[in-house]
Amino acid sequence: CVPQVVERCVAAAGYSVGEFAALVFAGALGFAEALYAVKVRAEAMQEASEAVPSGMLSVVGRPEANYKFACLEARKHCESLGIENPVCTVSNYLFPDSRVIAGHLQALEYLQQNARKYYFTRTKMLPVSGAFHTRLMEPAVEPLAEVLKSIEIQKPLLCVYSNVDGKKYMHPKHIRKLLVKQVVSPVLWEQTMHSVYERKQGTEFPYTYEVGPGNQLGAILRKCNLKAWKQYRHVDALEDEEAAET
C-alpha cells in the first residue's frame, strides 16, 4: 500500500528543517543537494547560537494568555539588565494555547519566573543551543542563501506548504526566498495545519502520514483538527528498515 500512498499524495509540509525533506519528497530538491544545504544551515545556525546566550522555551498557556505582551515585558526586563536590543518573541506556533518563545536566556528565565502573571500553565526549556527562528539567526541567512543559489530547484510536483506564511510554494525563486527567510521567521505550524485541512463542510479529510521518529506532529494535529487526526498514521522509516533486514 505504501507506493499507492506516495502516488496519491496531494500535499506535504515539514516542520522547520523538515521542510527540506518535504521539498525533496515533492521533487523540488535533490536528496544530496538538500543534505548539503541542511549541513550548511545547521553549521551557520550553530555559529550564530554561540554568539549570544539564547534558547527556546516551550509554553502552554490558558486562553487568556497574551504571548506578545509577555515577550514585550521580558524584553523590557532584559533592557533593565543592560542588554541592548534584546530578543524575545514567539518562534513556533504549535497549536491553540501552545507556543515556543525564543530569545535571550535572561528573557526566558524571566518568563519562567513570572509564568503565573502571564497565565502560563506550563513552561519548559528546550534542549537546543540557541534562539532558532528569530533575528538572532541572521548570521546564518547569507551562508544558506549562497548555497541555495548553487542548487538546482524545480517546481514541486505537489503542494508544499511553507513554514513562513502557511501557504503553498509557487516556484523555485519563491522556494529559495522563503527557505532563507524561514531561518529568522517563526514557524507557523498551527496556521499551516488550518491551510492544509481547509475544506467545505461535509468533505472527507485525507489520510495524513507523519514520516520519521516520534509522533509529535500527530499530537499537534490532534489539537488543531481532531477530525483530520482520525485519518492520521505514523510511519517510522527506521523501524521499517529494521523489519526488512530481519
Short mmCIF file of N, CA, C and O in Angstrom, two decimals, residues 60-70 96-99 115-121:
data_model
loop_
_atom_site.label_atom_id
_atom_site.label_comp_id
_atom_site.label_asym_id
_atom_site.label_seq_id
_atom_site.Cartn_x
_atom_site.Cartn_y
_atom_site.Cartn_z
N VAL A 60 2.79 26.40 27.48
CA VAL A 60 1.36 26.10 27.35
C VAL A 60 0.65 27.14 28.21
O VAL A 60 1.00 27.31 29.39
N GLY A 61 -0.31 27.84 27.62
CA GLY A 61 -0.98 28.90 28.35
C GLY A 61 -2.49 28.73 28.40
O GLY A 61 -3.07 27.97 27.62
N ARG A 62 -3.10 29.44 29.31
CA ARG A 62 -4.55 29.47 29.37
C ARG A 62 -5.06 30.34 28.22
O ARG A 62 -4.29 31.10 27.62
N PRO A 63 -6.35 30.26 27.88
CA PRO A 63 -6.88 31.03 26.75
C PRO A 63 -6.63 32.53 26.86
O PRO A 63 -6.50 33.22 25.84
N GLU A 64 -6.53 33.05 28.08
CA GLU A 64 -6.33 34.49 28.25
C GLU A 64 -4.86 34.91 28.17
O GLU A 64 -4.53 36.10 28.27
N ALA A 65 -3.95 33.96 27.96
CA ALA A 65 -2.52 34.28 27.88
C ALA A 65 -2.25 35.18 26.67
O ALA A 65 -2.74 34.94 25.57
N ASN A 66 -1.46 36.23 26.89
CA ASN A 66 -1.07 37.15 25.83
C ASN A 66 0.44 37.01 25.64
O ASN A 66 1.23 37.61 26.35
N TYR A 67 0.83 36.20 24.66
CA TYR A 67 2.24 35.87 24.47
C TYR A 67 3.06 37.08 24.02
O TYR A 67 4.19 37.26 24.46
N LYS A 68 2.49 37.90 23.16
CA LYS A 68 3.23 39.06 22.66
C LYS A 68 3.50 40.06 23.80
O LYS A 68 4.60 40.63 23.88
N PHE A 69 2.51 40.26 24.67
CA PHE A 69 2.70 41.17 25.79
C PHE A 69 3.75 40.62 26.76
O PHE A 69 4.61 41.36 27.26
N ALA A 70 3.71 39.30 27.00
CA ALA A 70 4.69 38.67 27.88
C ALA A 70 6.10 38.86 27.32
O ALA A 70 7.04 39.17 28.06
N PRO A 96 -3.44 25.62 19.39
CA PRO A 96 -4.08 26.60 20.28
C PRO A 96 -3.58 26.46 21.72
O PRO A 96 -3.53 25.36 22.26
N ASP A 97 -3.17 27.58 22.29
CA ASP A 97 -2.67 27.64 23.68
C ASP A 97 -1.28 27.05 23.85
O ASP A 97 -0.86 26.79 24.98
N SER A 98 -0.55 26.84 22.78
CA SER A 98 0.83 26.35 22.91
C SER A 98 1.74 27.07 21.93
O SER A 98 1.46 27.13 20.73
N ARG A 99 2.82 27.61 22.47
CA ARG A 99 3.79 28.35 21.67
C ARG A 99 5.20 27.99 22.14
O ARG A 99 5.40 27.50 23.26
N ALA A 115 5.59 33.07 35.27
CA ALA A 115 4.64 32.30 34.46
C ALA A 115 3.18 32.57 34.87
O ALA A 115 2.31 32.76 34.01
N ARG A 116 2.91 32.62 36.17
CA ARG A 116 1.53 32.80 36.63
C ARG A 116 0.97 34.16 36.21
O ARG A 116 -0.20 34.29 35.85
N LYS A 117 1.81 35.17 36.23
CA LYS A 117 1.40 36.53 35.85
C LYS A 117 0.88 36.57 34.42
O LYS A 117 -0.07 37.31 34.11
N TYR A 118 1.47 35.74 33.54
CA TYR A 118 1.11 35.76 32.13
C TYR A 118 0.17 34.61 31.75
O TYR A 118 -0.03 34.32 30.58
N TYR A 119 -0.37 33.92 32.75
CA TYR A 119 -1.32 32.82 32.55
C TYR A 119 -0.71 31.64 31.81
O TYR A 119 -1.37 30.97 31.03
N PHE A 120 0.58 31.41 32.05
CA PHE A 120 1.24 30.22 31.50
C PHE A 120 1.03 29.07 32.50
O PHE A 120 1.37 29.20 33.67
N THR A 121 0.51 27.96 32.03
CA THR A 121 0.29 26.82 32.93
C THR A 121 1.49 25.89 32.96
O THR A 121 1.68 25.15 33.92
#
